[in-house]
């Protein structure tokens, strides 16, 4: 499930970057791809760079990469919010005013928020790992509040015609700068996001001999993984649909359903007492995950 989830996220990254570059490249005056570049041509442009990034096997610079990614996203959200609020506000476009469409957003929310499987490497890279839990709580709480406000502003400002890649609606030099920053963010965070899946793929080839895989074989595995994602992105060029299914199904299973099951079965196996409050928490997490999966598929 980890490999499948990371593969889906890689496809989403590629589609986002390709769709963004389709707008940025002509705006920069680059004519090599014509007046209207295709998704395939943009994937061919960024694909080799993504493959090269997948070859990175050491995550020593994760803190710096995270800071750059956070800064670029913050700038992008600020500019996008300002642009949205400068338009006539369409309060009827808010999800709470169109409840029938609201469940369809569960997959996208899960994709953006259920990234817990990437946290192990982040904790290991922290100078003070003992402060991880407090930092994670603050980060998730702050992200939820900021993202909620950002979503309301975007829905009210852009209305029902908003693009699934919202930054493509920005115009002028500031718009191009934001789009390039977000592409840089995805490129810089790709090695972090995909690292667990790439290592799992390498471990499969190693079998019962850990460390036996050589550099050429490891690079071949990583190249095949990313190249497969590039091919998939070229054939499924709908960012919203990919986000919905990867987030609603894969991320929900990996971050909510399986952890709850593992905790419950482990407690049973060691014959540890599960108090009612703990059982309620485990059940609540499990049911939340199943709900997200059902909503993302059915709706």
Tab-separated table of C-alpha atoms in Angstrom:
chain	number	residue	atom	x	y	z
A	1	UNK	CA	0.000	0.000	0.000
A	2	UNK	CA	2.911	2.324	0.707
A	3	UNK	CA	4.330	1.753	-2.777
A	4	UNK	CA	0.917	2.177	-4.417
A	5	UNK	CA	0.220	5.379	-2.469
A	6	UNK	CA	3.596	6.917	-3.280
A	7	UNK	CA	3.169	5.935	-6.926
A	8	UNK	CA	-0.200	7.697	-7.034
A	9	UNK	CA	1.231	10.775	-5.338
A	10	UNK	CA	4.093	10.822	-7.856
A	11	UNK	CA	1.559	10.735	-10.691
A	12	UNK	CA	-0.300	13.634	-9.060
A	13	UNK	CA	2.924	15.613	-8.669
A	14	UNK	CA	3.728	15.094	-12.347
A	15	UNK	CA	0.269	16.119	-13.537
A	16	UNK	CA	0.340	19.235	-11.372
A	17	UNK	CA	3.776	20.270	-12.637
A	18	UNK	CA	2.892	19.503	-16.279
A	19	UNK	CA	-0.412	21.404	-16.144
A	20	UNK	CA	1.311	24.349	-14.490
A	21	UNK	CA	4.168	24.382	-16.990
A	22	UNK	CA	1.655	24.389	-19.868
A	23	UNK	CA	0.692	27.872	-18.690
A	24	UNK	CA	4.120	29.091	-17.574
A	25	UNK	CA	6.170	28.084	-20.645
A	26	UNK	CA	4.219	30.209	-23.174
A	27	UNK	CA	4.071	33.103	-20.688
A	28	UNK	CA	7.876	33.039	-20.488
A	29	UNK	CA	8.078	33.380	-24.266
A	30	UNK	CA	9.425	29.878	-24.881
A	31	UNK	CA	8.270	28.851	-28.371
A	32	UNK	CA	9.953	25.456	-28.658
A	33	UNK	CA	6.736	23.691	-27.590
A	34	UNK	CA	4.355	25.806	-29.640
A	35	UNK	CA	1.726	28.280	-28.486
A	36	UNK	CA	-0.198	25.591	-26.590
A	37	UNK	CA	2.136	22.963	-25.108
A	38	UNK	CA	0.671	19.529	-24.450
A	39	UNK	CA	0.741	17.632	-21.183
A	40	UNK	CA	2.928	14.983	-22.814
A	41	UNK	CA	5.513	17.535	-23.956
A	42	UNK	CA	5.709	19.064	-20.478
A	43	UNK	CA	6.097	15.609	-18.923
A	44	UNK	CA	8.949	14.948	-21.340
A	45	UNK	CA	10.516	18.216	-20.147
A	46	UNK	CA	10.306	17.555	-16.389
A	47	UNK	CA	10.476	13.743	-16.504
A	48	UNK	CA	14.282	13.425	-16.674
A	49	UNK	CA	14.634	15.804	-13.708
A	50	UNK	CA	12.157	13.750	-11.657
A	51	UNK	CA	14.077	10.579	-12.484
A	52	UNK	CA	17.348	12.219	-11.434
A	53	UNK	CA	15.758	13.320	-8.137
A	54	UNK	CA	14.613	9.759	-7.482
A	55	UNK	CA	18.274	8.688	-7.497
A	56	UNK	CA	18.907	10.621	-4.245
A	57	UNK	CA	19.255	8.011	-1.502
A	58	UNK	CA	20.395	10.191	1.415
A	59	UNK	CA	17.952	12.525	3.175
A	60	UNK	CA	20.465	14.576	5.168
A	61	UNK	CA	19.150	17.847	3.711
A	62	UNK	CA	15.508	17.167	4.556
A	63	UNK	CA	15.208	20.122	6.960
A	64	UNK	CA	16.438	22.620	4.379
A	65	UNK	CA	14.212	21.140	1.687
A	66	UNK	CA	11.210	21.319	3.997
A	67	UNK	CA	11.876	24.977	4.786
A	68	UNK	CA	12.114	25.868	1.093
A	69	UNK	CA	8.926	23.935	0.367
A	70	UNK	CA	7.016	25.590	3.210
A	71	UNK	CA	8.140	29.064	2.147
A	72	UNK	CA	7.143	28.518	-1.485
A	73	UNK	CA	3.709	27.191	-0.523
A	74	UNK	CA	3.132	30.092	1.897
A	75	UNK	CA	3.977	32.669	-0.787
A	76	UNK	CA	1.795	30.860	-3.318
A	77	UNK	CA	-1.189	30.711	-0.965
A	78	UNK	CA	-0.843	34.382	-0.035
A	79	UNK	CA	-0.761	35.562	-3.656
A	80	UNK	CA	-3.593	33.218	-4.676
A	81	UNK	CA	-5.748	34.393	-1.753
A	82	UNK	CA	-5.138	38.050	-2.616
A	83	UNK	CA	-6.075	37.388	-6.258
A	84	UNK	CA	-9.224	35.477	-5.303
A	85	UNK	CA	-10.425	38.158	-2.885
A	86	UNK	CA	-9.885	40.874	-5.512
A	87	UNK	CA	-12.656	39.239	-7.602
A	88	UNK	CA	-16.386	39.682	-6.946
A	89	UNK	CA	-17.131	37.228	-4.138
A	90	UNK	CA	-19.441	34.322	-5.034
A	91	UNK	CA	-20.579	33.061	-1.664
A	92	UNK	CA	-22.924	30.577	-3.327
A	93	UNK	CA	-19.887	28.638	-4.525
A	94	UNK	CA	-18.862	27.686	-1.002
A	95	UNK	CA	-19.192	23.942	-0.235
A	96	UNK	CA	-21.539	24.638	2.675
A	97	UNK	CA	-23.920	26.273	0.214
A	98	UNK	CA	-23.673	23.332	-2.203
A	99	UNK	CA	-23.798	20.380	0.146
A	100	UNK	CA	-24.455	17.804	-2.593
A	101	UNK	CA	-20.948	18.362	-3.971
A	102	UNK	CA	-19.178	18.459	-0.609
A	103	UNK	CA	-18.517	14.688	-0.211
A	104	UNK	CA	-16.555	14.719	-3.466
A	105	UNK	CA	-13.843	16.741	-1.748
A	106	UNK	CA	-13.012	14.022	0.777
A	107	UNK	CA	-10.463	12.404	-1.535
A	108	UNK	CA	-8.575	15.642	-2.122
A	109	UNK	CA	-8.556	16.488	1.588
A	110	UNK	CA	-7.229	13.015	2.388
A	111	UNK	CA	-4.516	13.363	-0.270
A	112	UNK	CA	-3.287	16.636	1.192
A	113	UNK	CA	-3.653	15.781	4.877
A	114	UNK	CA	-3.078	12.036	5.352
A	115	UNK	CA	0.689	12.047	4.822
A	116	UNK	CA	1.536	10.288	8.078
A	117	UNK	CA	3.525	7.543	6.345
A	118	UNK	CA	6.202	10.114	5.449
A	119	UNK	CA	6.706	11.227	9.050
A	120	UNK	CA	9.089	8.493	10.174
A	121	UNK	CA	11.922	9.804	8.027
A	122	UNK	CA	11.158	13.378	9.074
A	123	UNK	CA	11.361	12.437	12.758
A	124	UNK	CA	14.688	10.689	12.211
A	125	UNK	CA	16.075	13.810	10.530
A	126	UNK	CA	15.055	16.141	13.386
A	127	UNK	CA	17.869	17.512	15.585
A	128	UNK	CA	15.590	16.852	18.605
A	129	UNK	CA	13.351	13.858	17.790
A	130	UNK	CA	11.829	13.937	21.286
A	131	UNK	CA	9.961	17.105	20.269
A	132	UNK	CA	8.388	15.434	17.240
A	133	UNK	CA	4.902	14.847	18.675
A	134	UNK	CA	4.426	18.445	19.813
A	135	UNK	CA	5.726	19.775	16.519
A	136	UNK	CA	3.441	17.441	14.562
A	137	UNK	CA	0.352	18.487	16.526
A	138	UNK	CA	1.102	22.174	15.974
A	139	UNK	CA	1.865	21.631	12.283
A	140	UNK	CA	-1.310	19.657	11.551
A	141	UNK	CA	-3.537	22.017	13.547
A	142	UNK	CA	-2.060	25.098	11.934
A	143	UNK	CA	-2.253	23.565	8.467
A	144	UNK	CA	-5.909	22.661	8.953
A	145	UNK	CA	-6.874	26.186	9.987
A	146	UNK	CA	-4.872	27.912	7.257
A	147	UNK	CA	-6.044	25.497	4.543
A	148	UNK	CA	-9.670	25.934	5.611
A	149	UNK	CA	-9.451	29.716	5.323
A	150	UNK	CA	-7.610	29.397	2.004
A	151	UNK	CA	-10.327	27.115	0.635
A	152	UNK	CA	-13.121	29.491	1.647
A	153	UNK	CA	-11.327	32.458	0.055
A	154	UNK	CA	-10.652	30.516	-3.149
A	155	UNK	CA	-14.220	29.215	-3.458
A	156	UNK	CA	-15.712	32.653	-2.868
A	157	UNK	CA	-13.271	34.453	-5.170
A	158	UNK	CA	-13.000	32.064	-8.120
A	159	UNK	CA	-16.434	30.416	-7.973
A	160	UNK	CA	-17.449	27.200	-9.688
A	161	UNK	CA	-15.133	27.836	-12.629
A	162	UNK	CA	-12.001	27.381	-10.529
A	163	UNK	CA	-9.322	25.148	-12.064
A	164	UNK	CA	-8.307	21.947	-10.283
A	165	UNK	CA	-4.787	23.435	-10.382
A	166	UNK	CA	-5.756	26.798	-8.930
A	167	UNK	CA	-2.418	28.548	-9.517
A	168	UNK	CA	-2.954	28.314	-13.291
A	169	UNK	CA	-5.617	30.996	-12.838
A	170	UNK	CA	-3.033	33.532	-11.714
A	171	UNK	CA	-1.797	35.968	-14.350
A	172	UNK	CA	1.089	38.383	-14.726
A	173	UNK	CA	4.643	38.156	-13.349
A	174	UNK	CA	3.483	37.358	-9.823
A	175	UNK	CA	1.370	34.489	-11.122
A	176	UNK	CA	4.266	33.017	-13.069
A	177	UNK	CA	6.542	33.365	-10.034
A	178	UNK	CA	4.042	31.530	-7.803
A	179	UNK	CA	3.591	28.737	-10.332
A	180	UNK	CA	7.342	28.242	-10.672
A	181	UNK	CA	7.739	28.258	-6.883
A	182	UNK	CA	5.129	25.540	-6.443
A	183	UNK	CA	6.727	23.428	-9.154
A	184	UNK	CA	10.060	23.873	-7.361
A	185	UNK	CA	8.382	22.821	-4.121
A	186	UNK	CA	7.084	19.584	-5.597
A	187	UNK	CA	10.388	18.793	-7.259
A	188	UNK	CA	12.331	19.410	-4.040
A	189	UNK	CA	9.982	17.345	-1.883
A	190	UNK	CA	9.640	14.426	-4.294
A	191	UNK	CA	12.740	12.591	-2.957
A	192	UNK	CA	11.306	12.821	0.579
A	193	UNK	CA	7.809	11.716	-0.357
A	194	UNK	CA	8.850	8.769	-2.514
A	195	UNK	CA	11.803	7.577	-0.431
A	196	UNK	CA	9.922	4.942	1.573
A	197	UNK	CA	8.374	3.382	-1.535
A	198	UNK	CA	11.667	3.391	-3.422
A	199	UNK	CA	13.443	1.672	-0.520
A	200	UNK	CA	10.695	-0.940	-0.313
A	201	UNK	CA	11.145	-1.684	-4.013
A	202	UNK	CA	14.878	-2.068	-3.466
A	203	UNK	CA	14.283	-4.366	-0.479
A	204	UNK	CA	12.113	-6.641	-2.597
A	205	UNK	CA	15.055	-7.271	-4.917
A	206	UNK	CA	17.397	-7.821	-1.982
A	207	UNK	CA	15.191	-10.587	-0.603
A	208	UNK	CA	16.737	-12.175	2.480
A	209	UNK	CA	20.101	-10.503	1.844
A	210	UNK	CA	19.828	-6.890	3.119
A	211	UNK	CA	22.325	-4.526	1.529
A	212	UNK	CA	23.041	-6.866	-1.362
A	213	UNK	CA	21.611	-4.629	-4.074
A	214	UNK	CA	24.219	-2.606	-5.937
A	215	UNK	CA	24.004	1.022	-7.050
A	216	UNK	CA	23.171	0.164	-10.722
A	217	UNK	CA	20.261	-2.065	-9.683
A	218	UNK	CA	19.004	0.494	-7.168
A	219	UNK	CA	19.081	3.279	-9.756
A	220	UNK	CA	17.302	1.017	-12.256
A	221	UNK	CA	14.508	0.350	-9.749
A	222	UNK	CA	14.112	4.038	-8.983
A	223	UNK	CA	14.149	4.932	-12.676
A	224	UNK	CA	11.489	2.333	-13.473
A	225	UNK	CA	9.265	3.575	-10.627
A	226	UNK	CA	9.391	7.215	-11.769
A	227	UNK	CA	9.195	6.374	-15.480
A	228	UNK	CA	6.059	4.329	-14.805
A	229	UNK	CA	4.546	7.311	-13.014
A	230	UNK	CA	5.409	9.577	-15.954
A	231	UNK	CA	3.674	7.191	-18.372
A	232	UNK	CA	0.616	7.006	-16.122
A	233	UNK	CA	0.450	10.796	-15.774
A	234	UNK	CA	0.505	11.149	-19.563
A	235	UNK	CA	-2.469	8.798	-19.884
A	236	UNK	CA	-4.518	9.985	-16.900
A	237	UNK	CA	-4.164	13.782	-17.181
A	238	UNK	CA	-6.925	14.708	-14.740
A	239	UNK	CA	-5.461	16.089	-11.555
A	240	UNK	CA	-8.732	16.160	-9.616
A	241	UNK	CA	-9.643	12.534	-10.326
A	242	UNK	CA	-6.174	11.244	-9.443
A	243	UNK	CA	-6.188	13.252	-6.212
A	244	UNK	CA	-9.600	11.918	-5.262
A	245	UNK	CA	-8.799	8.245	-5.666
A	246	UNK	CA	-5.222	8.310	-4.386
A	247	UNK	CA	-6.217	10.381	-1.366
A	248	UNK	CA	-9.603	8.863	-0.643
A	249	UNK	CA	-8.535	5.242	-1.067
A	250	UNK	CA	-4.767	4.845	-0.735
A	251	UNK	CA	-3.950	7.574	1.797
A	252	UNK	CA	-6.998	6.712	3.907
A	253	UNK	CA	-6.070	3.025	4.032
A	254	UNK	CA	-2.417	3.736	4.815
A	255	UNK	CA	-2.944	6.503	7.375
A	256	UNK	CA	-6.204	5.519	9.096
A	257	UNK	CA	-7.512	2.018	8.359
A	258	UNK	CA	-4.333	-0.078	8.610
A	259	UNK	CA	-2.837	1.701	11.672
A	260	UNK	CA	-6.086	1.220	13.606
A	261	UNK	CA	-6.220	-2.466	12.651
A	262	UNK	CA	-2.544	-3.014	13.473
A	263	UNK	CA	-2.873	-1.389	16.894
A	264	UNK	CA	-5.990	-3.387	17.770
A	265	UNK	CA	-4.591	-6.743	16.609
A	266	UNK	CA	-1.224	-6.097	18.294
A	267	UNK	CA	-2.911	-5.344	21.602
A	268	UNK	CA	-4.898	-8.557	21.267
A	269	UNK	CA	-1.811	-10.586	20.390
A	270	UNK	CA	0.112	-9.493	23.491
A	271	UNK	CA	-3.081	-9.878	25.564
A	272	UNK	CA	-2.986	-6.244	26.660
A	273	UNK	CA	-6.138	-4.768	28.118
A	274	UNK	CA	-7.902	-2.322	25.805
A	275	UNK	CA	-9.860	0.176	27.886
A	276	UNK	CA	-13.172	1.453	26.470
A	277	UNK	CA	-11.773	4.927	25.699
A	278	UNK	CA	-8.862	3.480	23.711
A	279	UNK	CA	-11.194	1.104	21.873
A	280	UNK	CA	-13.441	4.052	20.989
A	281	UNK	CA	-10.471	5.987	19.607
A	282	UNK	CA	-9.296	3.037	17.525
A	283	UNK	CA	-12.828	2.503	16.222
A	284	UNK	CA	-13.256	6.188	15.452
A	285	UNK	CA	-10.067	6.327	13.384
A	286	UNK	CA	-11.019	3.123	11.549
A	287	UNK	CA	-14.542	4.341	10.745
A	288	UNK	CA	-13.212	7.713	9.565
A	289	UNK	CA	-10.893	5.944	7.123
A	290	UNK	CA	-13.647	3.678	5.783
A	291	UNK	CA	-15.943	6.686	5.382
A	292	UNK	CA	-13.351	8.569	3.317
A	293	UNK	CA	-12.828	5.511	1.096
A	294	UNK	CA	-16.545	5.015	0.471
A	295	UNK	CA	-17.175	8.702	-0.235
A	296	UNK	CA	-14.248	8.978	-2.655
A	297	UNK	CA	-15.431	5.936	-4.654
A	298	UNK	CA	-19.203	6.357	-4.593
A	299	UNK	CA	-19.335	10.124	-4.911
